């Protein structure tokens, strides 16, 4: 018997949110993110160490007996909301969710413990745009070594170990220093992409690629909605705050009727996104209708996040168009997220198939 999803935040989840937000407020200012995005070291590894090792957040999905926290996707979703709100340049989604979920499907205890501690950063060597269930490019396995070129791998430049799907059906753990990682030009500078070139790299088989990649990408798509929620909520909150202070014709800009209508529409969209994202996190945690709920969340999340960032840019007027104002970081992240782990259209098509409806 199906139960209703619990969309409310528990006291523990709110306490976790407060702790993460305090850390990000102190160590992840917008100015710092902009400066770092322009540098050769886009990832904030000091912040990652605080999140992963000090607070133990890298191991939320890992059982306690394997060195993790034994929490659920609901707690991970709260963390991702706050990371999205700060556009934090840390490999949390790619390592603590995607790589970790792939290893949970394989049951590799040693590597899971390393990722849970935060000392090791993992990345699934699959293109960021890959949707759950879609075919992915695999490396060639020849005589115990891996060959080939995999493009669009998110956060590969920060990874210590890569999980590489191969054409023999296996998923291989490959040390990052055994491959060539070439940064690609990416729209979102806070989640850089790279090409991974394998030229006879040695790998250790950790399990079967197909179920591991499918599980990892489904969790990624569902949890991405929470990141998009945090991003959208920041855009709405900051825009409302600005429009109360900014005056035109001797009255706050937010007092004009047309602006009120735009903000009211955006508020409704963000509220609905919160419900969709929370439902996806709860479904991943309980296993109830996870495929359908994740598809619904991602079909809705991407357009809302992009709209929220675009409205923030426009309603901030001239300052929104400047590099010094952080709104461009949010617009780029929203645009990049809109194709990450499947586009809204791909998820709508998947949803139609799941519920036996003809896709448009």
Tab-separated table of C-alpha atoms in Angstrom:
chain	number	residue	atom	x	y	z
A	1	UNK	CA	0.000	0.000	0.000
A	2	UNK	CA	1.442	3.337	-1.085
A	3	UNK	CA	1.901	5.994	1.567
A	4	UNK	CA	1.783	9.756	1.123
A	5	UNK	CA	5.223	11.380	0.804
A	6	UNK	CA	6.348	13.483	3.739
A	7	UNK	CA	7.185	16.904	2.295
A	8	UNK	CA	7.869	18.652	5.605
A	9	UNK	CA	11.330	19.181	7.083
A	10	UNK	CA	12.097	17.442	10.376
A	11	UNK	CA	13.795	19.203	13.281
A	12	UNK	CA	17.007	17.350	12.491
A	13	UNK	CA	16.873	18.469	8.871
A	14	UNK	CA	16.342	22.097	9.889
A	15	UNK	CA	19.276	21.861	12.316
A	16	UNK	CA	21.421	20.422	9.515
A	17	UNK	CA	20.337	23.282	7.236
A	18	UNK	CA	21.300	25.887	9.845
A	19	UNK	CA	24.747	24.335	10.329
A	20	UNK	CA	25.471	24.151	6.589
A	21	UNK	CA	24.176	27.684	5.984
A	22	UNK	CA	26.344	29.067	8.794
A	23	UNK	CA	29.424	27.408	7.295
A	24	UNK	CA	28.653	28.687	3.794
A	25	UNK	CA	27.918	32.195	5.087
A	26	UNK	CA	31.353	32.305	6.707
A	27	UNK	CA	33.405	30.561	4.002
A	28	UNK	CA	31.576	30.832	0.662
A	29	UNK	CA	30.807	34.485	-0.089
A	30	UNK	CA	29.685	35.458	-3.587
A	31	UNK	CA	32.862	37.494	-4.114
A	32	UNK	CA	35.011	34.480	-3.229
A	33	UNK	CA	33.083	32.233	-5.626
A	34	UNK	CA	33.469	34.739	-8.474
A	35	UNK	CA	37.213	35.086	-7.807
A	36	UNK	CA	37.678	31.329	-7.638
A	37	UNK	CA	35.688	30.766	-10.849
A	38	UNK	CA	38.166	32.987	-12.695
A	39	UNK	CA	41.191	31.094	-11.344
A	40	UNK	CA	42.871	27.839	-12.357
A	41	UNK	CA	41.503	26.157	-9.212
A	42	UNK	CA	37.694	26.377	-9.505
A	43	UNK	CA	36.991	24.001	-6.597
A	44	UNK	CA	37.117	25.214	-3.004
A	45	UNK	CA	38.836	22.217	-1.440
A	46	UNK	CA	39.118	23.885	1.971
A	47	UNK	CA	35.333	24.260	2.038
A	48	UNK	CA	34.979	20.677	0.835
A	49	UNK	CA	37.161	19.493	3.716
A	50	UNK	CA	34.952	21.363	6.198
A	51	UNK	CA	31.769	19.916	4.706
A	52	UNK	CA	33.018	16.389	4.101
A	53	UNK	CA	35.519	15.639	6.850
A	54	UNK	CA	34.670	18.039	9.681
A	55	UNK	CA	30.867	17.877	9.369
A	56	UNK	CA	30.785	14.340	7.959
A	57	UNK	CA	28.417	15.211	5.122
A	58	UNK	CA	30.218	13.215	2.408
A	59	UNK	CA	29.065	9.986	4.028
A	60	UNK	CA	25.373	10.755	4.574
A	61	UNK	CA	24.274	7.986	2.182
A	62	UNK	CA	26.861	5.463	3.384
A	63	UNK	CA	25.832	2.986	6.127
A	64	UNK	CA	27.483	3.453	9.509
A	65	UNK	CA	29.197	0.060	9.377
A	66	UNK	CA	31.053	1.251	6.259
A	67	UNK	CA	32.210	4.493	7.866
A	68	UNK	CA	29.334	6.731	6.843
A	69	UNK	CA	26.522	8.527	8.666
A	70	UNK	CA	23.715	6.162	7.679
A	71	UNK	CA	21.335	9.013	6.842
A	72	UNK	CA	19.000	9.262	3.849
A	73	UNK	CA	18.384	11.215	0.676
A	74	UNK	CA	16.241	13.646	2.650
A	75	UNK	CA	19.256	14.953	4.582
A	76	UNK	CA	21.340	15.045	1.403
A	77	UNK	CA	18.595	17.120	-0.249
A	78	UNK	CA	18.779	19.704	2.550
A	79	UNK	CA	22.554	19.988	2.085
A	80	UNK	CA	22.120	20.409	-1.671
A	81	UNK	CA	19.505	23.125	-1.166
A	82	UNK	CA	22.052	25.148	0.781
A	83	UNK	CA	24.873	24.418	-1.667
A	84	UNK	CA	22.603	25.549	-4.499
A	85	UNK	CA	21.697	28.698	-2.578
A	86	UNK	CA	25.410	29.553	-2.342
A	87	UNK	CA	26.440	28.124	-5.764
A	88	UNK	CA	29.202	26.467	-3.750
A	89	UNK	CA	32.092	25.200	-5.930
A	90	UNK	CA	32.445	21.813	-4.236
A	91	UNK	CA	32.076	18.310	-5.770
A	92	UNK	CA	29.311	17.281	-3.372
A	93	UNK	CA	26.691	16.142	-5.894
A	94	UNK	CA	29.222	14.315	-8.048
A	95	UNK	CA	31.138	12.582	-5.237
A	96	UNK	CA	28.830	12.257	-2.211
A	97	UNK	CA	25.778	11.381	-4.337
A	98	UNK	CA	26.606	10.135	-7.847
A	99	UNK	CA	29.871	8.250	-7.240
A	100	UNK	CA	28.653	7.052	-3.826
A	101	UNK	CA	25.360	5.704	-5.253
A	102	UNK	CA	27.252	3.830	-7.986
A	103	UNK	CA	29.480	2.195	-5.367
A	104	UNK	CA	26.491	1.367	-3.152
A	105	UNK	CA	25.053	-0.551	-6.101
A	106	UNK	CA	28.366	-2.418	-6.424
A	107	UNK	CA	28.946	-2.944	-2.703
A	108	UNK	CA	32.592	-1.856	-2.694
A	109	UNK	CA	33.116	-1.282	1.038
A	110	UNK	CA	36.708	-0.020	0.912
A	111	UNK	CA	36.142	2.719	-1.639
A	112	UNK	CA	32.825	3.675	-0.046
A	113	UNK	CA	34.604	4.234	3.256
A	114	UNK	CA	37.183	6.445	1.550
A	115	UNK	CA	34.511	8.563	-0.118
A	116	UNK	CA	32.496	8.755	3.114
A	117	UNK	CA	35.479	10.165	4.993
A	118	UNK	CA	35.837	12.961	2.446
A	119	UNK	CA	39.546	12.273	2.041
A	120	UNK	CA	38.897	10.780	-1.397
A	121	UNK	CA	36.801	12.531	-4.060
A	122	UNK	CA	35.087	10.321	-6.610
A	123	UNK	CA	33.533	11.043	-9.997
A	124	UNK	CA	31.466	8.847	-12.280
A	125	UNK	CA	33.059	9.109	-15.737
A	126	UNK	CA	29.769	9.705	-17.531
A	127	UNK	CA	28.804	12.885	-19.379
A	128	UNK	CA	26.885	15.336	-17.183
A	129	UNK	CA	23.978	15.491	-19.642
A	130	UNK	CA	23.293	11.725	-19.406
A	131	UNK	CA	19.728	10.928	-18.317
A	132	UNK	CA	18.849	7.964	-16.074
A	133	UNK	CA	18.403	4.873	-18.228
A	134	UNK	CA	19.936	6.456	-21.333
A	135	UNK	CA	22.889	4.708	-22.999
A	136	UNK	CA	26.265	6.092	-21.900
A	137	UNK	CA	29.627	6.042	-23.619
A	138	UNK	CA	31.903	3.310	-22.308
A	139	UNK	CA	35.650	2.866	-22.369
A	140	UNK	CA	37.190	-0.070	-24.211
A	141	UNK	CA	38.491	-2.849	-21.971
A	142	UNK	CA	41.511	-4.605	-23.497
A	143	UNK	CA	43.690	-7.125	-21.660
A	144	UNK	CA	42.989	-5.647	-18.247
A	145	UNK	CA	43.495	-2.018	-19.300
A	146	UNK	CA	41.070	0.730	-20.343
A	147	UNK	CA	41.192	2.867	-23.472
A	148	UNK	CA	39.090	5.684	-24.914
A	149	UNK	CA	37.961	9.256	-24.430
A	150	UNK	CA	35.011	10.285	-22.251
A	151	UNK	CA	33.817	13.890	-22.505
A	152	UNK	CA	31.698	16.198	-20.349
A	153	UNK	CA	32.623	14.587	-17.008
A	154	UNK	CA	31.678	16.957	-14.187
A	155	UNK	CA	34.226	17.656	-11.417
A	156	UNK	CA	36.760	15.228	-12.900
A	157	UNK	CA	39.512	17.789	-12.283
A	158	UNK	CA	38.911	17.502	-8.525
A	159	UNK	CA	38.554	13.717	-8.411
A	160	UNK	CA	41.029	11.297	-6.867
A	161	UNK	CA	39.305	8.249	-8.340
A	162	UNK	CA	37.142	7.843	-11.438
A	163	UNK	CA	34.438	5.212	-11.859
A	164	UNK	CA	34.615	4.229	-15.516
A	165	UNK	CA	31.983	2.103	-17.320
A	166	UNK	CA	33.598	-0.261	-19.836
A	167	UNK	CA	32.328	-2.148	-22.892
A	168	UNK	CA	32.727	-5.484	-21.103
A	169	UNK	CA	29.855	-4.483	-18.788
A	170	UNK	CA	32.032	-3.680	-15.816
A	171	UNK	CA	32.465	-0.530	-13.745
A	172	UNK	CA	36.128	0.134	-12.994
A	173	UNK	CA	37.773	2.287	-10.326
A	174	UNK	CA	40.682	4.143	-11.922
A	175	UNK	CA	43.109	6.451	-10.119
A	176	UNK	CA	42.870	9.983	-11.479
A	177	UNK	CA	46.638	10.186	-11.927
A	178	UNK	CA	46.498	7.192	-14.292
A	179	UNK	CA	44.468	9.121	-16.883
A	180	UNK	CA	44.726	12.448	-18.685
A	181	UNK	CA	42.123	14.982	-17.555
A	182	UNK	CA	41.698	17.978	-19.863
A	183	UNK	CA	39.420	20.822	-18.706
A	184	UNK	CA	36.663	21.784	-21.149
A	185	UNK	CA	35.138	25.220	-21.549
A	186	UNK	CA	31.908	25.052	-19.574
A	187	UNK	CA	29.148	27.610	-19.059
A	188	UNK	CA	28.989	26.937	-15.312
A	189	UNK	CA	32.446	27.752	-13.982
A	190	UNK	CA	31.536	26.460	-10.516
A	191	UNK	CA	30.987	22.888	-11.789
A	192	UNK	CA	33.676	22.473	-14.449
A	193	UNK	CA	33.606	19.753	-17.091
A	194	UNK	CA	36.568	17.807	-18.416
A	195	UNK	CA	37.567	15.200	-20.974
A	196	UNK	CA	38.983	11.989	-19.522
A	197	UNK	CA	41.446	10.194	-21.801
A	198	UNK	CA	42.337	6.604	-20.950
A	199	UNK	CA	45.407	5.230	-22.702
A	200	UNK	CA	46.023	1.816	-21.229
A	201	UNK	CA	44.951	2.840	-17.708
A	202	UNK	CA	44.752	0.076	-15.136
A	203	UNK	CA	41.424	-0.270	-13.388
A	204	UNK	CA	39.921	-2.405	-10.644
A	205	UNK	CA	36.501	-3.836	-11.423
A	206	UNK	CA	34.064	-2.876	-8.650
A	207	UNK	CA	30.834	-4.208	-10.137
A	208	UNK	CA	28.439	-4.171	-13.086
A	209	UNK	CA	28.177	-0.835	-14.865
A	210	UNK	CA	24.558	-0.790	-16.071
A	211	UNK	CA	22.682	-1.060	-12.735
A	212	UNK	CA	25.274	1.106	-10.959
A	213	UNK	CA	25.119	3.916	-13.527
A	214	UNK	CA	21.317	3.769	-13.669
A	215	UNK	CA	21.025	4.017	-9.878
A	216	UNK	CA	23.592	6.830	-9.692
A	217	UNK	CA	21.955	8.929	-12.423
A	218	UNK	CA	18.463	8.472	-10.969
A	219	UNK	CA	19.642	9.681	-7.562
A	220	UNK	CA	21.538	12.536	-9.230
A	221	UNK	CA	18.460	13.704	-11.130
A	222	UNK	CA	16.276	13.538	-8.020
A	223	UNK	CA	18.763	15.348	-5.790
A	224	UNK	CA	19.553	17.942	-8.455
A	225	UNK	CA	15.992	19.229	-8.002
A	226	UNK	CA	16.909	20.248	-4.431
A	227	UNK	CA	19.948	22.156	-5.684
A	228	UNK	CA	17.697	23.890	-8.224
A	229	UNK	CA	15.255	24.679	-5.406
A	230	UNK	CA	17.986	26.341	-3.332
A	231	UNK	CA	19.105	28.341	-6.352
A	232	UNK	CA	15.544	29.445	-7.159
A	233	UNK	CA	14.787	30.359	-3.563
A	234	UNK	CA	17.914	32.548	-3.415
A	235	UNK	CA	16.911	34.289	-6.650
A	236	UNK	CA	13.397	35.015	-5.367
A	237	UNK	CA	14.504	36.121	-1.882
A	238	UNK	CA	17.300	38.391	-3.081
A	239	UNK	CA	15.134	39.937	-5.794
A	240	UNK	CA	12.356	40.718	-3.326
A	241	UNK	CA	14.857	42.231	-0.899
A	242	UNK	CA	16.370	44.411	-3.632
A	243	UNK	CA	13.003	45.591	-4.947
A	244	UNK	CA	11.981	46.746	-1.466
A	245	UNK	CA	15.109	48.932	-1.243
A	246	UNK	CA	15.441	50.170	-4.850
A	247	UNK	CA	13.320	53.257	-5.505
A	248	UNK	CA	12.011	54.704	-8.746
A	249	UNK	CA	9.754	57.747	-8.978
A	250	UNK	CA	10.221	58.053	-5.203
A	251	UNK	CA	8.639	54.681	-4.395
A	252	UNK	CA	10.011	51.127	-4.027
A	253	UNK	CA	10.198	49.328	-7.374
A	254	UNK	CA	8.527	46.320	-5.754
A	255	UNK	CA	5.395	48.404	-5.231
A	256	UNK	CA	4.567	48.573	-8.942
A	257	UNK	CA	1.726	46.266	-9.931
A	258	UNK	CA	3.465	44.657	-12.908
A	259	UNK	CA	6.493	43.792	-10.783
A	260	UNK	CA	4.228	42.357	-8.050
A	261	UNK	CA	2.612	40.054	-10.615
A	262	UNK	CA	5.972	38.755	-11.786
A	263	UNK	CA	7.103	38.085	-8.217
A	264	UNK	CA	3.815	36.380	-7.319
A	265	UNK	CA	4.124	34.068	-10.317
A	266	UNK	CA	7.713	33.243	-9.413
A	267	UNK	CA	6.753	32.584	-5.778
A	268	UNK	CA	4.124	30.062	-6.913
A	269	UNK	CA	6.641	28.304	-9.129
A	270	UNK	CA	9.218	28.076	-6.326
A	271	UNK	CA	6.629	26.733	-3.856
A	272	UNK	CA	5.632	24.052	-6.373
A	273	UNK	CA	9.287	23.235	-6.999
A	274	UNK	CA	9.802	22.754	-3.258
A	275	UNK	CA	6.987	20.181	-3.225
A	276	UNK	CA	8.418	18.361	-6.250
A	277	UNK	CA	11.980	18.355	-4.881
A	278	UNK	CA	10.902	17.197	-1.427
A	279	UNK	CA	8.780	14.439	-2.963
A	280	UNK	CA	11.756	13.249	-5.013
A	281	UNK	CA	14.041	13.202	-1.958
A	282	UNK	CA	11.428	11.306	0.060
A	283	UNK	CA	10.851	8.812	-2.780
A	284	UNK	CA	14.575	8.125	-3.081
A	285	UNK	CA	14.755	7.632	0.696
A	286	UNK	CA	11.787	5.241	0.877
A	287	UNK	CA	11.969	3.615	-2.570
A	288	UNK	CA	8.277	4.403	-3.184
A	289	UNK	CA	7.596	5.326	-6.851
A	290	UNK	CA	11.104	6.759	-7.137
A	291	UNK	CA	11.323	6.601	-10.949
A	292	UNK	CA	8.047	8.473	-11.452
A	293	UNK	CA	8.640	11.044	-8.695
A	294	UNK	CA	12.169	11.847	-9.884
A	295	UNK	CA	10.949	12.279	-13.460
A	296	UNK	CA	8.175	14.637	-12.292
A	297	UNK	CA	10.631	16.692	-10.220
A	298	UNK	CA	13.156	17.095	-13.033
A	299	UNK	CA	10.500	17.819	-15.666
A	300	UNK	CA	9.428	20.772	-13.494
A	301	UNK	CA	12.658	21.910	-11.824
A	302	UNK	CA	14.807	23.035	-14.752
A	303	UNK	CA	12.389	25.590	-16.277
A	304	UNK	CA	11.638	27.079	-12.846
A	305	UNK	CA	15.307	27.479	-11.900
A	306	UNK	CA	16.134	29.132	-15.225
A	307	UNK	CA	13.093	31.420	-14.963
A	308	UNK	CA	13.981	32.393	-11.378
A	309	UNK	CA	17.558	33.285	-12.345
A	310	UNK	CA	16.408	35.210	-15.424
A	311	UNK	CA	13.881	37.196	-13.374
A	312	UNK	CA	16.562	37.967	-10.790
A	313	UNK	CA	18.872	39.236	-13.527
A	314	UNK	CA	16.209	41.440	-15.118
A	315	UNK	CA	14.614	42.782	-11.935
A	316	UNK	CA	17.994	43.727	-10.516
A	317	UNK	CA	18.230	46.069	-13.510
A	318	UNK	CA	21.664	47.280	-14.554
A	319	UNK	CA	23.594	45.809	-11.635
A	320	UNK	CA	22.334	42.342	-12.519
A	321	UNK	CA	24.223	42.572	-15.802
A	322	UNK	CA	27.590	43.185	-14.115
A	323	UNK	CA	30.232	40.543	-13.414
A	324	UNK	CA	30.634	41.765	-9.834
A	325	UNK	CA	27.026	40.899	-8.930
A	326	UNK	CA	26.594	37.165	-8.251
A	327	UNK	CA	23.360	36.711	-10.215
A	328	UNK	CA	25.285	35.542	-13.293
A	329	UNK	CA	26.629	32.607	-11.281
A	330	UNK	CA	23.061	31.497	-10.587
A	331	UNK	CA	21.921	31.921	-14.179
A	332	UNK	CA	24.854	29.874	-15.472
A	333	UNK	CA	24.303	27.149	-12.863
A	334	UNK	CA	20.568	27.081	-13.677
A	335	UNK	CA	21.266	26.814	-17.414
A	336	UNK	CA	23.853	24.068	-16.890
A	337	UNK	CA	21.540	22.209	-14.488
A	338	UNK	CA	18.737	22.347	-17.061
A	339	UNK	CA	20.594	19.794	-19.197
A	340	UNK	CA	22.318	17.909	-16.361
A	341	UNK	CA	21.185	14.310	-15.836
A	342	UNK	CA	18.579	14.675	-18.577
A	343	UNK	CA	16.643	17.646	-19.924
A	344	UNK	CA	13.088	18.426	-18.812
A	345	UNK	CA	11.914	17.041	-22.160
A	346	UNK	CA	13.789	13.780	-21.643
A	347	UNK	CA	12.201	13.376	-18.202
A	348	UNK	CA	8.727	14.145	-19.571
A	349	UNK	CA	9.205	11.416	-22.191
A	350	UNK	CA	10.432	8.998	-19.522
A	351	UNK	CA	7.444	9.878	-17.328
A	352	UNK	CA	5.006	9.260	-20.184
A	353	UNK	CA	6.474	5.794	-20.654
A	354	UNK	CA	6.402	5.049	-16.931
A	355	UNK	CA	2.692	5.853	-16.591
A	356	UNK	CA	1.666	4.485	-20.024
A	357	UNK	CA	0.737	7.807	-21.574
A	358	UNK	CA	1.605	8.848	-25.105
A	359	UNK	CA	4.372	11.442	-25.029
A	360	UNK	CA	3.641	14.669	-26.971
